mmCIF file of C-alpha atoms in Angstrom:
data_model
loop_
_atom_site.group_PDB
_atom_site.id
_atom_site.type_symbol
_atom_site.label_atom_id
_atom_site.label_comp_id
_atom_site.label_asym_id
_atom_site.label_seq_id
_atom_site.Cartn_x
_atom_site.Cartn_y
_atom_site.Cartn_z
ATOM 1 C CA MET A 341 0.046 -0.041 0.044
ATOM 2 C CA GLY A 342 1.641 3.458 -1.203
ATOM 3 C CA GLU A 343 2.025 6.474 0.914
ATOM 4 C CA GLN A 344 -0.839 8.901 0.749
ATOM 5 C CA ALA A 345 -0.433 12.584 0.424
ATOM 6 C CA TYR A 346 -2.347 14.785 2.159
ATOM 7 C CA GLY A 347 -2.949 18.518 1.819
ATOM 8 C CA THR A 348 -2.216 18.500 -1.869
ATOM 9 C CA GLY A 349 -3.806 20.872 -4.159
ATOM 10 C CA ARG A 350 -4.634 20.945 -7.856
ATOM 11 C CA GLY A 351 -2.082 18.632 -9.571
ATOM 12 C CA GLY A 352 -0.620 17.289 -6.234
ATOM 13 C CA GLN A 353 0.902 20.765 -5.690
ATOM 14 C CA ALA A 354 -0.040 22.698 -2.452
ATOM 15 C CA GLY A 355 0.475 26.371 -2.027
ATOM 16 C CA PRO A 356 3.045 27.575 0.752
ATOM 17 C CA GLY A 357 1.215 27.028 4.329
ATOM 18 C CA HIS A 358 -1.592 25.495 2.751
ATOM 19 C CA ASP A 359 -2.396 22.935 5.591
ATOM 20 C CA VAL A 360 -1.142 25.539 8.421
ATOM 21 C CA LEU A 361 -4.174 25.988 10.885
ATOM 22 C CA VAL A 362 -5.535 29.382 10.714
ATOM 23 C CA SER A 363 -5.821 32.005 13.828
ATOM 24 C CA ASP A 364 -9.226 33.622 14.719
ATOM 25 C CA GLU A 365 -7.403 36.892 13.705
ATOM 26 C CA GLU A 366 -6.824 35.577 10.341
ATOM 27 C CA ARG A 367 -10.377 34.717 9.728
ATOM 28 C CA GLU A 368 -11.498 37.977 10.924
ATOM 29 C CA ARG A 369 -9.149 39.659 8.344
ATOM 30 C CA VAL A 370 -10.902 37.876 5.542
ATOM 31 C CA VAL A 371 -14.353 38.775 7.183
ATOM 32 C CA GLU A 372 -13.551 42.257 7.188
ATOM 33 C CA ARG A 373 -12.554 42.029 3.558
ATOM 34 C CA ALA A 374 -15.897 40.408 2.717
ATOM 35 C CA ARG A 375 -17.761 43.136 4.523
ATOM 36 C CA ASP A 376 -15.832 45.670 2.694
ATOM 37 C CA ALA A 377 -16.531 44.129 -0.580
ATOM 38 C CA VAL A 378 -20.449 44.009 -0.002
ATOM 39 C CA ALA A 379 -20.277 47.616 1.047
ATOM 40 C CA ASP A 380 -18.297 48.595 -2.137
ATOM 41 C CA GLY A 381 -20.891 46.637 -4.113
ATOM 42 C CA ARG A 382 -18.284 43.899 -5.390
ATOM 43 C CA VAL A 383 -20.291 41.354 -3.575
ATOM 44 C CA PRO A 384 -24.206 40.982 -3.470
ATOM 45 C CA LEU A 385 -25.551 41.280 -0.101
ATOM 46 C CA ASP A 386 -27.535 37.939 -0.340
ATOM 47 C CA GLU A 387 -24.110 36.135 -0.859
ATOM 48 C CA LEU A 388 -22.576 37.500 2.342
ATOM 49 C CA ASP A 389 -24.198 35.049 4.893
ATOM 50 C CA GLY A 390 -22.842 31.897 2.709
ATOM 51 C CA ARG A 391 -19.490 33.578 2.307
ATOM 52 C CA LEU A 392 -19.095 34.337 6.060
ATOM 53 C CA ASP A 393 -20.256 30.557 6.748
ATOM 54 C CA ARG A 394 -17.229 29.244 4.553
ATOM 55 C CA ILE A 395 -14.570 31.621 6.122
ATOM 56 C CA TYR A 396 -15.653 30.850 9.720
ATOM 57 C CA ALA A 397 -15.736 27.084 8.839
ATOM 58 C CA ALA A 398 -12.297 27.231 7.289
ATOM 59 C CA ARG A 399 -9.773 25.239 9.373
ATOM 60 C CA THR A 400 -6.428 25.843 7.309
ATOM 61 C CA ARG A 401 -5.235 28.650 5.370
ATOM 62 C CA GLY A 402 -5.646 26.849 2.227
ATOM 63 C CA GLU A 403 -9.374 26.468 2.895
ATOM 64 C CA LEU A 404 -9.423 30.339 4.077
ATOM 65 C CA ARG A 405 -7.821 31.292 0.887
ATOM 66 C CA ALA A 406 -10.643 29.305 -1.103
ATOM 67 C CA ALA A 407 -13.248 31.034 0.951
ATOM 68 C CA GLY A 408 -11.897 34.556 0.576
ATOM 69 C CA SER A 409 -11.478 34.064 -3.381
ATOM 70 C CA GLY A 410 -12.257 37.068 -5.579
ATOM 71 C CA LEU A 411 -12.225 39.394 -2.770
ATOM 72 C CA PRO A 412 -10.019 42.630 -3.209
ATOM 73 C CA ALA A 413 -6.779 42.187 -1.144
ATOM 74 C CA PRO A 414 -6.033 44.698 1.276
ATOM 75 C CA GLY A 415 -3.381 47.742 0.788
ATOM 76 C CA PRO A 416 -0.369 48.020 3.005
ATOM 77 C CA ARG A 417 -2.441 49.776 5.572
ATOM 78 C CA ASP A 418 -6.216 49.110 4.473
ATOM 79 C CA ALA A 419 -6.636 46.833 7.441
ATOM 80 C CA SER A 420 -4.874 48.809 9.893
ATOM 81 C CA VAL A 421 -7.751 50.475 11.975
ATOM 82 C CA ALA A 422 -9.308 47.880 13.865
ATOM 83 C CA ASP A 423 -12.884 47.378 15.202
ATOM 84 C CA GLY A 424 -11.359 45.316 18.174
ATOM 85 C CA ALA A 425 -10.890 46.612 21.854
ATOM 86 C CA PRO A 426 -7.202 47.993 22.599
ATOM 87 C CA THR A 427 -4.774 45.490 23.623
ATOM 88 C CA SER A 428 -3.481 47.782 26.107
ATOM 89 C CA ARG A 429 -3.265 51.351 27.106
ATOM 90 C CA PHE A 430 -0.426 51.965 29.429
ATOM 91 C CA ALA A 431 3.114 50.646 29.623
ATOM 92 C CA LEU A 432 5.505 51.270 32.675
ATOM 93 C CA GLY A 433 8.980 50.157 33.187
ATOM 94 C CA VAL A 434 10.463 51.296 36.538
ATOM 95 C CA PHE A 435 13.929 49.491 37.313
ATOM 96 C CA GLY A 436 12.917 47.043 34.500
ATOM 97 C CA GLY A 437 11.217 46.965 30.947
ATOM 98 C CA PHE A 438 8.118 46.543 28.895
ATOM 99 C CA ARG A 439 7.553 45.688 25.460
ATOM 100 C CA ARG A 440 4.725 45.810 22.908
ATOM 101 C CA ASP A 441 4.609 44.118 19.581
ATOM 102 C CA GLY A 442 3.007 41.995 17.172
ATOM 103 C CA GLY A 443 -0.458 42.393 16.275
ATOM 104 C CA TRP A 444 -1.726 44.357 19.128
ATOM 105 C CA VAL A 445 -4.256 47.019 18.925
ATOM 106 C CA VAL A 446 -3.099 50.516 19.557
ATOM 107 C CA PRO A 447 -5.795 52.701 21.513
ATOM 108 C CA PRO A 448 -6.151 56.457 20.611
ATOM 109 C CA ARG A 449 -4.222 57.539 23.533
ATOM 110 C CA PHE A 450 -1.377 55.371 24.728
ATOM 111 C CA THR A 451 0.890 56.283 27.670
ATOM 112 C CA ALA A 452 4.721 54.893 28.158
ATOM 113 C CA TRP A 453 6.797 55.441 31.162
ATOM 114 C CA ALA A 454 10.280 54.608 31.596
ATOM 115 C CA MET A 455 11.988 55.301 34.830
ATOM 116 C CA TRP A 456 15.419 53.842 35.675
ATOM 117 C CA GLY A 457 14.094 51.350 33.088
ATOM 118 C CA GLY A 458 13.285 50.765 29.361
ATOM 119 C CA GLY A 459 10.719 49.880 26.890
ATOM 120 C CA ARG A 460 10.058 49.113 23.312
ATOM 121 C CA LEU A 461 6.907 49.724 21.239
ATOM 122 C CA ASP A 462 6.909 48.052 17.803
ATOM 123 C CA LEU A 463 4.097 49.401 15.433
ATOM 124 C CA THR A 464 5.285 47.304 12.698
ATOM 125 C CA GLU A 465 2.267 44.600 12.565
ATOM 126 C CA ALA A 466 0.169 46.996 15.037
ATOM 127 C CA ARG A 467 -3.579 47.741 14.134
ATOM 128 C CA PHE A 468 -5.160 50.980 15.568
ATOM 129 C CA ALA A 469 -8.485 51.781 17.267
ATOM 130 C CA GLU A 470 -8.738 55.161 15.370
ATOM 131 C CA ARG A 471 -6.888 56.725 12.162
ATOM 132 C CA GLU A 472 -4.889 59.231 14.493
ATOM 133 C CA THR A 473 -3.095 57.973 17.496
ATOM 134 C CA VAL A 474 -1.150 59.918 20.327
ATOM 135 C CA ILE A 475 1.376 58.129 22.247
ATOM 136 C CA ARG A 476 2.600 60.087 25.311
ATOM 137 C CA ALA A 477 6.190 58.767 26.258
ATOM 138 C CA VAL A 478 8.161 59.962 29.368
ATOM 139 C CA ALA A 479 11.495 58.816 29.841
ATOM 140 C CA LEU A 480 13.237 59.558 33.184
ATOM 141 C CA TRP A 481 16.807 58.246 33.643
ATOM 142 C CA GLY A 482 15.577 55.646 31.052
ATOM 143 C CA GLY A 483 14.943 55.014 27.436
ATOM 144 C CA ILE A 484 11.738 53.919 25.035
ATOM 145 C CA GLY A 485 12.308 52.900 21.701
ATOM 146 C CA ILE A 486 9.347 53.074 19.078
ATOM 147 C CA VAL A 487 9.801 51.191 15.996
ATOM 148 C CA VAL A 488 7.452 52.794 13.146
ATOM 149 C CA PRO A 489 7.182 51.668 9.703
ATOM 150 C CA ASP A 490 7.491 53.684 6.499
ATOM 151 C CA ASP A 491 3.699 53.210 5.766
ATOM 152 C CA ILE A 492 2.649 55.206 8.731
ATOM 153 C CA ASP A 493 2.590 58.953 9.049
ATOM 154 C CA LEU A 494 4.684 59.804 12.040
ATOM 155 C CA GLN A 495 4.948 63.118 13.956
ATOM 156 C CA VAL A 496 7.175 63.966 16.729
ATOM 157 C CA ARG A 497 6.464 66.637 19.251
ATOM 158 C CA GLY A 498 8.495 66.006 22.420
ATOM 159 C CA PHE A 499 11.050 67.677 24.452
ATOM 160 C CA GLY A 500 14.461 66.485 25.559
ATOM 161 C CA LEU A 501 16.220 68.006 28.808
ATOM 162 C CA PHE A 502 19.614 66.534 29.044
ATOM 163 C CA GLY A 503 18.411 63.878 26.803
ATOM 164 C CA ALA A 504 17.073 63.002 23.411
ATOM 165 C CA PHE A 505 13.576 62.925 21.920
ATOM 166 C CA GLY A 506 12.732 61.881 18.446
ATOM 167 C CA GLY A 507 15.046 60.335 15.669
ATOM 168 C CA ARG A 508 13.345 59.485 12.380
ATOM 169 C CA GLU A 509 10.793 62.323 11.453
ATOM 170 C CA ALA A 510 8.216 61.466 8.885
ATOM 171 C CA ARG A 511 8.526 64.414 6.548
ATOM 172 C CA ALA A 512 10.105 62.357 3.808
ATOM 173 C CA ARG A 513 7.911 59.518 4.276
ATOM 174 C CA ARG A 514 4.575 61.256 4.057
ATOM 175 C CA ASP A 515 4.535 60.281 0.245
ATOM 176 C CA THR A 516 5.177 56.874 0.874
ATOM 177 C CA ALA A 517 2.578 56.397 3.857
ATOM 178 C CA GLY A 518 -0.180 58.025 1.627
ATOM 179 C CA PRO A 519 -3.016 60.486 2.639
ATOM 180 C CA ALA A 520 -5.124 57.539 4.152
ATOM 181 C CA ALA A 521 -2.258 55.938 6.341
ATOM 182 C CA PRO A 522 -2.687 55.981 9.995
ATOM 183 C CA ARG A 523 -1.006 58.859 11.766
ATOM 184 C CA VAL A 524 0.924 58.610 14.741
ATOM 185 C CA VAL A 525 2.110 61.707 17.138
ATOM 186 C CA VAL A 526 4.732 60.963 19.724
ATOM 187 C CA LYS A 527 4.527 63.548 22.448
ATOM 188 C CA GLY A 528 6.163 63.596 25.718
ATOM 189 C CA LEU A 529 9.429 64.066 27.657
ATOM 190 C CA ALA A 530 13.128 62.701 27.794
ATOM 191 C CA LEU A 531 14.865 63.653 31.100
ATOM 192 C CA PHE A 532 18.400 62.303 31.423
ATOM 193 C CA GLY A 533 17.176 59.684 29.037
ATOM 194 C CA ALA A 534 15.900 59.358 25.422
ATOM 195 C CA VAL A 535 12.693 58.577 23.518
ATOM 196 C CA VAL A 536 13.805 57.400 19.992
ATOM 197 C CA THR A 537 11.676 56.750 16.931
ATOM 198 C CA LYS A 538 13.317 54.373 14.359
ATOM 199 C CA PRO A 539 12.416 52.560 11.430
ATOM 200 C CA ARG A 540 11.863 48.755 11.203
ATOM 201 C CA ARG A 541 14.973 46.841 10.338
ATOM 202 C CA LYS A 542 15.153 45.446 7.171
#
């Protein structure tokens, strides 16, 4: 009895990650695309329920791709404004550190304090509760690093006293971000410390 191949697609070929199990977040992204397609008139309203049933029933990425076939793909930041509740609103590092990264949901107002400690906020995969976000960062004898990808409109309005505040400004990148890109405004104070905005490492 020969070996049986599982998860193969048409012609015995499976796409990359075809059999990988999907997360709830991945399903919700496709659900958003389906609802947006109905709102844009691309998909008839009477087809939405059946489409959503197939999306929620998908267990692997291959099944999810099939359920979402024909839907317009999101742009670099089209899906960045989330309907979900913010993951956290405050980060504190006192004689220690903090870190926020991955697909976290950033609230409209986020506060970060580093006192004799340090922290890192990575917005590379973040989603935002609103189109404009204000991050208040205060570093007292400490440091905060904020990673901001090129497709986000960044404005820095903080102040450094015996310290540094800022880094990579966004004037040159606004054309890259586009007019509909999320805007992040970083405000605050660095006293004998540093608040540094920096691009994602490539």
